[in-house]
Coordinates of C-alpha atoms in Angstrom, one line a residue:
M1020 CA 193.3 -101.8 46.7
L1021 CA 191.8 -103.1 49.7
S1022 CA 189.8 -100.7 51.8
V1023 CA 189.9 -100.8 55.9
E1024 CA 186.1 -101.9 56.0
E1025 CA 187.1 -104.9 53.5
I1026 CA 189.9 -105.8 55.8
K1027 CA 187.8 -105.7 59.1
I1028 CA 185.1 -107.6 57.6
F1029 CA 187.6 -110.3 56.5
C1030 CA 189.1 -110.2 59.9
R1031 CA 185.8 -110.3 61.8
I1032 CA 186.4 -107.1 63.6
N1033 CA 183.0 -106.0 64.9
E1034 CA 182.2 -102.4 63.8
D1035 CA 180.8 -101.8 67.3
E1036 CA 183.8 -103.0 69.3
T1037 CA 186.3 -101.3 66.9
D1038 CA 188.1 -97.9 67.4
I1039 CA 190.4 -95.5 65.7
T1040 CA 193.1 -97.9 66.8
D1041 CA 192.2 -100.7 64.6
N1042 CA 191.8 -98.7 61.7
E1043 CA 195.3 -97.2 62.0
I1044 CA 196.8 -100.8 62.5
M1045 CA 194.9 -102.0 59.4
S1046 CA 196.3 -99.0 57.5
V1047 CA 199.8 -99.7 58.5
Y1048 CA 199.3 -103.9 58.0
L1049 CA 198.0 -103.2 54.2
P1050 CA 201.1 -101.7 52.7
A1051 CA 203.3 -104.0 55.1
A1052 CA 201.5 -107.2 53.6
E1053 CA 201.8 -105.8 49.9
A1054 CA 205.5 -104.9 50.6
Y1055 CA 206.1 -108.3 52.1
V1056 CA 204.6 -110.4 49.2
K1057 CA 206.2 -108.0 46.6
G1058 CA 209.7 -108.9 48.1
A1059 CA 209.0 -112.5 47.4
V1060 CA 207.4 -112.5 44.1
T1061 CA 209.3 -111.6 40.9
D1062 CA 206.6 -111.2 38.5
E1063 CA 204.7 -108.1 39.3
K1064 CA 201.9 -109.1 37.0
V1065 CA 200.5 -111.3 39.4
L1066 CA 200.4 -108.7 42.2
T1067 CA 196.9 -107.2 41.4
Y1068 CA 193.6 -107.5 43.4
D1069 CA 192.1 -108.9 40.5
N1070 CA 194.2 -112.0 41.1
A1071 CA 192.2 -114.0 44.0
T1072 CA 195.4 -115.7 45.3
Y1073 CA 197.1 -112.4 45.8
K1074 CA 194.0 -111.0 47.7
L1075 CA 193.7 -113.9 49.7
L1076 CA 197.1 -113.9 50.8
I1077 CA 197.0 -110.3 51.7
L1078 CA 194.1 -110.5 53.7
Q1079 CA 195.6 -113.7 55.4
L1080 CA 198.6 -111.9 56.3
I1081 CA 196.8 -108.8 58.0
N1082 CA 194.6 -111.2 59.8
H1083 CA 197.5 -113.1 61.1
W1084 CA 199.2 -110.0 62.1
Y1085 CA 196.2 -108.7 63.6
T1086 CA 195.5 -111.7 65.6
N1087 CA 199.0 -112.2 66.6
R1088 CA 200.1 -108.6 67.2
D1089 CA 201.1 -108.6 70.9
I1090 CA 205.0 -109.2 71.0
V1091 CA 205.0 -111.3 74.3
T1092 CA 202.0 -113.4 75.2
I1093 CA 202.6 -115.1 78.5
G1094 CA 201.8 -118.5 79.1
T1095 CA 201.3 -119.3 75.0
V1096 CA 203.5 -120.5 72.3
S1097 CA 204.3 -118.1 69.5
S1098 CA 202.8 -119.0 66.1
Q1099 CA 204.4 -119.7 63.3
T1100 CA 203.1 -118.3 59.8
P1101 CA 200.5 -120.6 58.7
F1102 CA 201.2 -123.2 56.1
M1103 CA 198.5 -121.6 53.9
F1104 CA 200.8 -118.5 53.3
R1105 CA 203.5 -120.9 52.1
I1106 CA 201.2 -122.6 49.5
L1107 CA 199.7 -119.2 48.3
M1108 CA 203.0 -117.5 48.2
Q1109 CA 204.2 -120.4 46.1
Q1110 CA 201.5 -120.2 43.6
L1111 CA 202.2 -116.6 43.2
Q1112 CA 205.8 -117.4 42.7
Q1113 CA 205.2 -119.8 40.2
S1114 CA 202.7 -118.1 37.9

């Protein structure tokens, strides 16, 4: 399992600028990302943090959700899930 500290390092969240809210957000995003991937992949043997593709996908999902956590951003176009997610998900689905 990933720790909140590992996630914050991957997301480049400066420890000096973080607060309890960021820790709480990460602790919500982690199980959500795991459930999201689990719902799309039938072979649960690949859903392990020993699998680099799985770990990267979880970290990428959390980073994307954290970066785009505002529901409405005025003056910008909402972003879709990056192409890399689909590639990583396909690799897990075909494993």
